[in-house]
Amino acid sequence: MRSGLAVAVAALVAVASAQNTCDLVASQTSIESYKRFEIQYTSEQTEYWSTSCGDLKPSCILMPTTAQEVAAIVSILGTNNESFAIKSGGHNPNNYFASIDGGPLISTKKLDQVILDPVAQTVRVGPGNRWDDVSAALDGSGYTAVGGRIGNVGVGGYMLGGGLSFMSTEYGWAANSVLEFELVLANASIVHVTESKYPDLFMALKGGGNNFGIVTSYLLQAYPQGDVWGGNLIFDATPEVTTAILAAVRDFTENYDDEKAGIIVTAERTLATLLDIWVIFLYYNGPEPPADVFDKFFAISKFKLNTCKTQSMNSLLSGNNWAVLKGSVYTIGTETMPLPNEANGAEVMQKIFDHWVNVSDTVKLVPGVVASVAFQPLPKKLAQVAKDKGGDMIDVDADIDRIVLELDYSFWPNGSYTEIDQTMQDTYSGFKTIVEDYQDSGLLPKDVYLPLFQNDCFYPQDYFGRLKPEKLALARRVQAEVDPKGFWKTRTGGFKIPSS
Ligand SMILES: Cc1cc2nc3c(=O)[nH]c(=O)nc-3n(C[C@H](O)[C@H](O)[C@H](O)COP(=O)(O)OP(=O)(O)OC[C@H]3O[C@@H](n4cnc5c(N)ncnc54)[C@H](O)[C@@H]3O)c2cc1C
């Protein structure tokens, strides 16, 4: 016979384990859940861009199929204090943002609808899609949604970070084309957030990350779409080519008025083999670009490869998936710079590039290390379209042209994370110092707003602190309204709103 104490202890243990979200979801709902060592669990854990996220081990992976099931999970989470994570495409490489060790992971993978309404010109998209799923579903429909430039990127996190698209100069950040967010709040209620019903929450979600709830679908404006033109140009990064490309991207950002064009200009160094290349991603919304649009890039005649052609949006986005190489630990970081004018362009752009080369050289012995830097135009025209479409948290003014610098370091051993972490911080901090020095010496415009682009931020970067004070205040106000107990703030990872 068991003693009274043993029975009491067993009862306590039972109560404690019943508080565990995975067990409660299993006992109280029919929501599918993958457990450790199951094939689906292992397979789901490979669906991260960075292997360091996939190496973290959630206690279970919950696979809701409806907003109601997400609400049921949130309701159960409300009965305990477990940390948890929400994952859509798993492309954010910051550990603990869409990944977790020990707590439950909510995967939105089965929230995967893509429903076009050609009459209303809208498309409802589940966060579990990747952008090539969306473009595949819309292929041949004559419509598109504003989304990722590389098909494999997930919809859920991309959208909540604002979303920079090839179509952004034409239609704004991807978030500017959201008409409604279906959202599960911390109190487990499901709300349909539109500009007219919840103006502040609607604004806060356009660049506010995972601070306000779990989005279970996005209703997006659909735009008429025919064939597009695009692909990649690849060059060896000789000094002459680098000078010409830096001049071309500066010129494109300042002078280029055709909102149907988009580019990403990326330099990449595979440090072990000393292979330095430039990869230019080109896009034009039409079967052929007008003659003058990309001339400066094509005038750099020594390209190794040119894959540009007329194709469907789905073919373009899927074709760009070659850039998603799995099997490495990834880190991402960013800084935003004002565009230098033509007279100062060569000096300023070269200084930025040289700083990146010099810092990345310091980690060349890290196994498998690849360094990349992308120059992403953020022209005045994009800022104006974003404002015209109702604005967002990023709230860039149309007073100056900017470039969003995006950095990646990828490498093989997780044991090198600390070294690369410091290198990443040194790289973007150095960019900031270069910009400030040129502002002081008059080569770059001073007193301009330079927010960080959340989707490219490294985990220590102060995304919210770099927003305009009124937007930070709005985020705090909305958080106090919809999450007074700090459910999302204290129990999930991601960029969190700093307390006042
Ligand atoms: C190869 C590559 C190309 C990229 N290209 C672009 C680009 O062209 N433009 C651009 O803007 N960005 C780009 N990014 C950055 C990308 O947008 C971000 O990494 C983004 O977070 C990825 O979205 P995801 O759904 O895959 O996010 P995940 O990694 O799944 O999640 C990221 C964050 O969002 C939260 N989240 C995810 N889904 C939800 C949801 N439904 N509700 C609430 N919170 C949620 C997570 O909790 C997490 O904090 C690229 C990244 C990579 C790796």
XYZ file of C-alpha atoms and ligand atoms in Angstrom:
553
model
C 0.000 0.000 0.000
C 1.323 3.482 -0.855
C 1.840 5.935 1.982
C -0.245 9.082 2.200
C 2.839 11.152 1.333
C 3.572 9.077 -1.790
C -0.005 9.510 -2.960
C 0.188 13.261 -2.375
C 3.487 13.488 -4.283
C 2.055 11.433 -7.155
C -0.964 13.732 -7.264
C 1.296 16.791 -7.321
C 3.385 15.318 -10.128
C 0.204 14.545 -12.051
C -1.026 18.125 -11.634
C 2.370 19.507 -12.668
C 2.559 17.349 -15.768
C -1.045 18.186 -16.626
C 0.084 21.827 -16.840
C 2.340 20.850 -19.702
C 0.896 22.346 -22.910
C 1.720 19.358 -25.103
C -0.118 16.944 -22.778
C -3.053 19.289 -22.315
C -3.456 19.813 -26.060
C -3.314 16.031 -26.545
C -5.864 15.319 -23.811
C -8.278 18.193 -24.466
C -8.231 18.655 -28.248
C -7.825 16.704 -31.470
C -5.077 19.024 -32.726
C -2.272 17.105 -34.407
C 0.966 17.107 -32.457
C 4.387 15.706 -33.368
C 6.530 14.285 -30.583
C 10.281 14.018 -30.371
C 11.767 11.186 -32.424
C 8.674 10.960 -34.630
C 9.429 11.250 -38.338
C 7.234 14.330 -38.831
C 8.903 16.078 -35.864
C 12.359 15.479 -37.311
C 11.232 16.524 -40.759
C 9.615 19.729 -39.465
C 12.855 20.590 -37.616
C 14.725 20.584 -40.936
C 12.459 23.365 -42.159
C 14.562 26.178 -40.820
C 16.974 28.239 -42.848
C 19.538 28.037 -40.050
C 20.494 24.641 -38.650
C 20.984 26.247 -35.221
C 17.209 26.851 -35.034
C 16.485 23.262 -36.071
C 18.902 21.974 -33.418
C 16.711 23.408 -30.653
C 14.241 20.789 -29.445
C 10.641 21.813 -28.767
C 8.684 19.622 -26.357
C 6.206 18.975 -29.182
C 5.213 20.561 -32.482
C 1.562 21.563 -32.642
C -0.040 21.625 -36.088
C -3.320 23.583 -35.936
C -5.434 23.700 -39.096
C -7.834 26.527 -38.200
C -7.906 29.792 -36.282
C -10.137 28.033 -33.731
C -7.456 25.417 -33.109
C -4.834 28.142 -32.676
C -7.192 29.826 -30.185
C -7.575 26.520 -28.295
C -3.779 26.244 -27.986
C -3.504 29.857 -26.786
C -6.245 29.179 -24.256
C -4.308 26.186 -22.893
C -1.063 28.204 -22.833
C -2.969 30.695 -20.688
C -3.173 28.086 -17.922
C 0.595 27.740 -17.469
C 3.831 29.688 -17.841
C 5.643 27.745 -20.531
C 7.694 29.580 -23.114
C 6.646 28.719 -26.653
C 7.399 29.693 -30.242
C 5.382 30.422 -33.372
C 6.827 29.354 -36.691
C 5.732 29.984 -40.250
C 8.442 29.489 -42.884
C 11.295 29.233 -40.350
C 13.406 31.603 -42.396
C 14.301 33.927 -39.572
C 17.730 32.655 -38.480
C 17.717 34.256 -35.007
C 17.586 31.453 -32.437
C 14.411 31.365 -30.276
C 12.454 33.659 -32.633
C 10.572 30.880 -34.432
C 12.276 28.052 -32.563
C 12.363 26.832 -28.964
C 14.156 24.432 -26.675
C 11.871 22.608 -24.275
C 8.549 24.394 -24.821
C 5.871 23.781 -27.443
C 6.308 25.007 -31.010
C 3.193 26.167 -32.856
C 3.715 25.534 -36.549
C 1.367 27.407 -38.875
C 2.241 25.072 -41.751
C -1.310 23.717 -42.063
C -2.828 27.200 -42.162
C -2.079 27.121 -45.839
C -5.023 28.470 -47.771
C -4.599 30.674 -50.857
C -8.069 31.813 -51.916
C -8.346 34.320 -54.744
C -11.483 36.437 -55.146
C -11.029 37.972 -58.609
C -14.198 40.044 -58.266
C -13.077 41.746 -55.059
C -9.421 41.552 -56.238
C -8.310 40.046 -52.954
C -6.487 36.909 -51.949
C -6.675 35.265 -48.528
C -3.345 33.716 -47.637
C -2.530 31.486 -44.673
C 0.746 32.169 -42.835
C 1.878 28.567 -43.354
C 2.527 29.183 -47.038
C 5.842 30.018 -48.575
C 5.849 32.678 -51.272
C 6.358 30.121 -54.035
C 3.216 28.306 -52.782
C 1.306 31.567 -53.121
C 2.663 32.349 -56.582
C 2.027 28.739 -57.680
C -1.606 28.956 -56.533
C -2.045 32.282 -58.358
C -0.163 31.137 -61.468
C -2.329 31.655 -64.542
C -5.009 33.548 -62.589
C -3.875 36.946 -63.878
C -3.277 38.157 -60.296
C -0.405 38.458 -57.876
C 0.167 39.326 -54.227
C 3.041 41.515 -53.050
C 5.480 39.118 -51.386
C 8.954 37.641 -51.102
C 11.627 37.824 -53.771
C 12.863 34.315 -53.051
C 10.058 31.763 -53.183
C 11.082 29.671 -50.183
C 10.593 32.501 -47.646
C 7.574 32.063 -45.360
C 4.541 34.326 -45.453
C 3.867 34.629 -41.698
C 7.029 36.255 -40.382
C 7.848 38.113 -43.610
C 4.558 40.002 -43.509
C 4.819 40.996 -39.840
C 8.277 42.460 -40.507
C 6.908 44.699 -43.273
C 8.091 42.657 -46.249
C 10.385 44.034 -48.947
C 9.286 42.832 -52.382
C 10.421 43.221 -55.973
C 7.052 44.999 -56.311
C 7.686 47.407 -53.416
C 8.424 50.498 -55.501
C 5.126 49.903 -57.301
C 2.910 48.828 -54.360
C 4.858 49.576 -51.139
C 6.018 47.176 -48.422
C 4.102 43.891 -48.577
C 2.316 44.879 -45.351
C 0.869 47.951 -47.122
C -1.303 45.586 -49.182
C -2.863 43.816 -46.177
C -6.602 44.545 -45.941
C -7.318 42.387 -42.904
C -5.370 40.337 -40.367
C -7.172 37.399 -38.792
C -5.544 37.363 -35.378
C -5.684 35.215 -32.237
C -5.162 37.477 -29.236
C -3.605 36.613 -25.866
C -7.103 36.089 -24.398
C -7.686 33.424 -27.098
C -10.300 35.460 -28.955
C -10.210 35.617 -32.750
C -10.425 39.114 -34.213
C -10.551 40.386 -37.781
C -8.327 43.434 -37.743
C -9.090 46.018 -40.402
C -8.174 49.675 -40.658
C -11.736 50.770 -39.960
C -12.448 48.452 -36.986
C -9.105 48.545 -35.123
C -6.975 51.337 -36.669
C -4.148 51.263 -34.102
C -3.828 47.487 -33.962
C -4.001 47.384 -37.766
C -1.124 49.874 -37.960
C 0.873 48.077 -35.246
C 0.700 44.775 -37.120
C 2.288 46.330 -40.215
C 5.875 45.911 -39.011
C 5.163 45.082 -35.348
C 6.317 41.453 -35.455
C 4.806 38.802 -33.172
C 3.957 41.188 -30.309
C 0.195 41.284 -30.663
C -0.998 37.780 -31.470
C -0.819 34.898 -33.908
C -1.950 35.789 -37.418
C -4.022 32.933 -38.838
C -4.647 34.528 -42.240
C -3.925 37.662 -44.217
C -6.475 39.168 -46.597
C -4.346 40.835 -49.261
C -5.011 43.181 -52.128
C -4.505 41.207 -55.361
C -2.988 43.043 -58.323
C -3.363 42.210 -62.031
C -0.281 40.343 -63.195
C 1.041 39.034 -66.497
C 4.464 37.670 -67.304
C 7.468 39.264 -65.682
C 11.089 39.530 -66.726
C 13.983 38.726 -64.451
C 16.674 36.407 -63.198
C 20.272 36.776 -62.079
C 23.461 38.302 -63.356
C 26.621 36.880 -61.815
C 30.060 38.513 -61.935
C 33.488 37.769 -60.527
C 34.106 40.461 -57.936
C 37.203 42.045 -59.472
C 37.960 45.572 -58.221
C 36.770 47.079 -61.547
C 33.499 45.143 -61.467
C 32.922 46.116 -57.832
C 33.426 49.821 -58.620
C 31.007 49.587 -61.543
C 28.343 47.672 -59.603
C 28.473 50.031 -56.637
C 28.036 52.963 -59.041
C 25.169 51.195 -60.813
C 23.195 50.415 -57.656
C 23.650 53.980 -56.400
C 22.496 55.364 -59.728
C 19.529 52.962 -59.904
C 18.342 54.001 -56.441
C 18.522 57.728 -57.198
C 17.522 58.059 -60.817
C 15.379 55.216 -61.623
C 11.756 56.271 -61.919
C 10.136 53.151 -63.290
C 8.330 51.651 -60.321
C 7.993 48.311 -62.117
C 11.676 47.483 -61.612
C 13.347 45.862 -58.627
C 16.866 44.692 -57.813
C 18.906 43.091 -55.048
C 22.628 43.620 -55.450
C 24.576 41.034 -53.441
C 28.281 40.454 -52.946
C 29.266 37.045 -51.658
C 32.578 35.715 -50.357
C 33.187 32.001 -49.864
C 36.179 32.639 -47.668
C 37.816 29.203 -47.712
C 38.079 29.144 -51.500
C 38.558 32.889 -51.917
C 35.652 32.905 -54.358
C 34.275 36.451 -54.457
C 31.266 37.089 -56.662
C 28.467 39.543 -57.237
C 24.948 38.242 -57.751
C 22.368 40.719 -59.027
C 18.715 39.715 -58.769
C 16.742 41.615 -61.428
C 12.982 41.983 -61.820
C 10.695 43.883 -64.125
C 6.885 43.833 -64.029
C 6.371 43.223 -67.733
C 7.633 40.814 -70.380
C 10.681 42.976 -71.208
C 12.258 45.932 -69.375
C 12.531 49.225 -71.255
C 15.974 49.705 -72.786
C 17.445 52.075 -70.205
C 16.357 50.476 -66.922
C 19.127 47.984 -66.199
C 21.643 49.304 -68.765
C 24.333 50.143 -66.235
C 24.376 46.558 -64.964
C 24.440 45.046 -68.447
C 27.177 47.504 -69.483
C 29.464 45.710 -67.025
C 30.099 43.236 -69.778
C 32.073 40.584 -67.958
C 29.214 38.677 -66.360
C 29.729 34.927 -65.928
C 26.056 34.093 -66.080
C 22.849 35.761 -67.192
C 19.622 33.890 -66.447
C 17.241 36.802 -67.131
C 14.225 35.919 -69.242
C 10.486 36.457 -69.630
C 8.620 34.090 -67.304
C 5.768 33.771 -64.837
C 6.059 35.227 -61.338
C 6.053 31.691 -59.935
C 8.907 30.658 -62.208
C 10.933 33.725 -61.186
C 10.412 33.233 -57.426
C 11.038 29.476 -57.596
C 14.095 30.076 -59.777
C 15.545 32.340 -57.092
C 15.329 29.464 -54.577
C 18.827 28.380 -55.579
C 19.965 31.110 -53.156
C 18.501 29.189 -50.191
C 21.305 26.815 -49.286
C 20.529 24.618 -46.298
C 22.961 22.854 -43.957
C 24.664 25.864 -42.363
C 24.147 28.038 -39.317
C 22.978 31.452 -40.529
C 23.097 34.888 -38.993
C 21.508 38.008 -40.456
C 22.004 41.702 -39.700
C 21.290 45.098 -41.193
C 21.910 48.826 -41.273
C 20.206 51.568 -43.251
C 22.176 54.292 -45.006
C 21.172 57.476 -46.791
C 22.045 57.330 -50.468
C 25.167 59.372 -51.266
C 24.885 61.800 -54.175
C 26.700 61.117 -57.415
C 29.742 63.210 -56.487
C 30.336 61.337 -53.216
C 28.927 57.992 -54.282
C 32.129 56.216 -55.264
C 33.913 57.061 -52.021
C 31.031 56.271 -49.659
C 29.917 53.043 -51.336
C 33.491 51.759 -51.588
C 34.114 52.508 -47.912
C 31.062 50.462 -46.931
C 32.151 47.606 -49.186
C 35.764 47.667 -47.946
C 34.647 47.611 -44.317
C 32.600 44.482 -45.021
C 35.565 42.821 -46.764
C 37.940 43.686 -43.931
C 35.669 42.459 -41.139
C 34.673 39.296 -42.961
C 38.387 38.513 -43.495
C 38.767 38.127 -39.725
C 36.641 34.946 -39.715
C 38.006 33.277 -42.813
C 39.226 30.280 -40.802
C 35.763 29.441 -39.483
C 34.761 26.211 -41.268
C 32.311 26.712 -44.121
C 32.062 30.459 -43.656
C 30.334 32.475 -46.365
C 29.844 36.231 -45.999
C 27.364 38.246 -48.015
C 26.198 41.821 -48.149
C 23.153 42.990 -50.094
C 22.507 46.547 -51.250
C 18.715 46.923 -51.349
C 17.347 50.190 -52.784
C 14.753 51.991 -50.683
C 13.918 54.882 -53.020
C 11.740 57.886 -52.169
C 9.079 56.470 -54.423
C 8.690 53.364 -52.244
C 8.341 55.550 -49.146
C 5.655 57.643 -50.869
C 3.645 54.617 -52.035
C 3.805 53.144 -48.520
C 2.424 56.392 -47.072
C -0.255 56.657 -49.768
C -1.420 53.142 -48.920
C -2.020 54.021 -45.271
C 1.462 53.765 -43.779
C 3.081 51.292 -41.462
C 5.367 51.093 -38.432
C 8.523 51.656 -40.499
C 7.112 54.981 -41.680
C 9.959 56.039 -43.976
C 9.709 59.600 -45.267
C 9.963 60.330 -48.946
C 12.607 63.030 -48.322
C 15.683 61.001 -49.202
C 16.656 57.802 -50.975
C 18.084 55.084 -48.761
C 19.826 51.749 -49.070
C 19.016 48.861 -46.747
C 22.229 46.897 -46.202
C 21.629 43.263 -45.381
C 24.391 41.012 -44.047
C 24.664 37.268 -43.717
C 27.375 35.108 -42.251
C 26.823 31.373 -42.645
C 29.112 28.673 -41.291
C 29.074 25.026 -40.260
C 29.931 24.506 -36.566
C 27.506 25.916 -34.041
C 30.541 26.209 -31.740
C 31.688 29.189 -33.839
C 28.479 31.123 -33.108
C 30.036 33.421 -30.489
C 32.836 34.456 -32.831
C 30.488 35.078 -35.748
C 28.003 36.862 -33.471
C 30.713 39.422 -32.621
C 31.749 39.673 -36.269
C 28.184 40.371 -37.318
C 27.871 43.100 -34.692
C 31.229 44.586 -35.716
C 30.117 44.652 -39.344
C 26.851 46.522 -38.904
C 28.192 48.764 -36.124
C 31.008 49.699 -38.485
C 28.494 50.597 -41.196
C 26.730 52.883 -38.717
C 29.989 54.578 -37.761
C 30.920 55.097 -41.415
C 27.515 56.657 -42.092
C 27.788 58.948 -39.046
C 31.309 60.040 -39.962
C 30.210 60.926 -43.490
C 27.200 62.762 -42.080
C 29.553 64.791 -39.870
C 31.828 65.600 -42.788
C 28.892 66.539 -45.017
C 29.209 63.709 -47.539
C 25.897 62.179 -46.457
C 22.699 64.007 -45.469
C 22.402 64.611 -41.719
C 19.359 64.499 -39.417
C 17.555 61.918 -41.482
C 15.432 59.039 -40.270
C 17.203 55.691 -40.680
C 15.039 52.881 -39.288
C 16.255 49.297 -39.240
C 14.429 46.830 -41.443
C 13.101 44.192 -39.044
C 13.203 41.237 -41.430
C 16.964 41.651 -41.744
C 17.767 42.445 -38.078
C 20.160 40.450 -35.890
C 18.690 39.523 -32.504
C 20.441 42.284 -30.455
C 19.477 45.072 -32.875
C 17.122 47.698 -31.532
C 14.353 47.533 -34.128
C 11.726 49.286 -32.010
C 14.211 51.823 -30.625
C 15.047 52.974 -34.157
C 11.389 53.654 -35.065
C 9.937 57.138 -34.847
C 8.934 57.943 -31.228
C 5.264 58.201 -32.187
C 5.301 54.731 -33.726
C 7.049 53.272 -30.669
C 4.406 54.960 -28.490
C 1.657 53.457 -30.647
C 3.191 49.979 -30.280
C 3.297 50.382 -26.495
C -0.291 51.650 -26.360
C -1.622 48.791 -28.476
C 0.356 46.262 -26.467
C -1.140 47.615 -23.234
C -4.613 47.209 -24.759
C -4.360 43.758 -26.305
C -1.697 42.105 -24.163
C -1.779 43.759 -20.714
C -0.176 40.731 -19.026
C 2.736 40.498 -21.459
C 1.767 37.055 -22.773
C 3.631 37.446 -26.080
C 6.300 39.703 -24.623
C 7.493 37.367 -21.882
C 6.784 33.961 -23.387
C 7.873 34.182 -27.027
C 11.123 35.274 -28.682
C 11.430 37.964 -31.333
C 11.922 41.739 -31.363
C 10.105 42.969 -28.280
C 8.720 46.433 -27.557
C 10.960 48.034 -24.920
C 9.168 49.301 -21.805
C 8.995 53.076 -21.460
C 16.793 33.411 -48.326
C 16.028 34.531 -47.676
C 15.478 35.525 -48.449
C 14.757 36.560 -47.862
N 14.194 37.506 -48.665
C 13.451 38.475 -48.108
C 12.797 39.443 -48.922
O 12.865 39.411 -50.147
N 12.093 40.424 -48.318
C 11.965 40.473 -46.957
O 11.272 41.355 -46.454
N 12.573 39.576 -46.162
C 13.302 38.586 -46.706
N 13.908 37.676 -45.892
C 13.773 37.808 -44.438
C 12.472 37.148 -43.995
O 11.391 37.940 -44.383
C 12.414 36.982 -42.480
O 13.407 36.072 -42.083
C 11.045 36.491 -42.035
O 10.989 36.518 -40.622
C 10.781 35.108 -42.547
O 9.419 34.781 -42.470
P 8.997 33.323 -42.021
O 7.536 33.183 -42.083
O 9.817 32.321 -42.744
O 9.376 33.480 -40.496
P 9.643 32.519 -39.263
O 11.101 32.287 -39.158
O 8.753 31.351 -39.257
O 9.183 33.547 -38.145
C 9.817 34.796 -37.955
C 9.174 35.544 -36.790
O 7.804 35.812 -37.086
C 6.948 35.240 -36.093
N 5.796 34.678 -36.781
C 5.829 33.840 -37.850
N 4.574 33.578 -38.232
C 3.740 34.223 -37.391
C 2.329 34.320 -37.285
N 1.535 33.686 -38.124
N 1.811 35.077 -36.286
C 2.626 35.729 -35.419
N 3.963 35.667 -35.472
C 4.518 34.929 -36.451
C 7.797 34.168 -35.417
O 7.375 33.924 -34.097
C 9.183 34.766 -35.487
O 9.409 35.662 -34.427
C 14.608 36.622 -46.460
C 15.166 35.613 -45.662
C 15.864 34.586 -46.267
C 16.449 33.522 -45.408
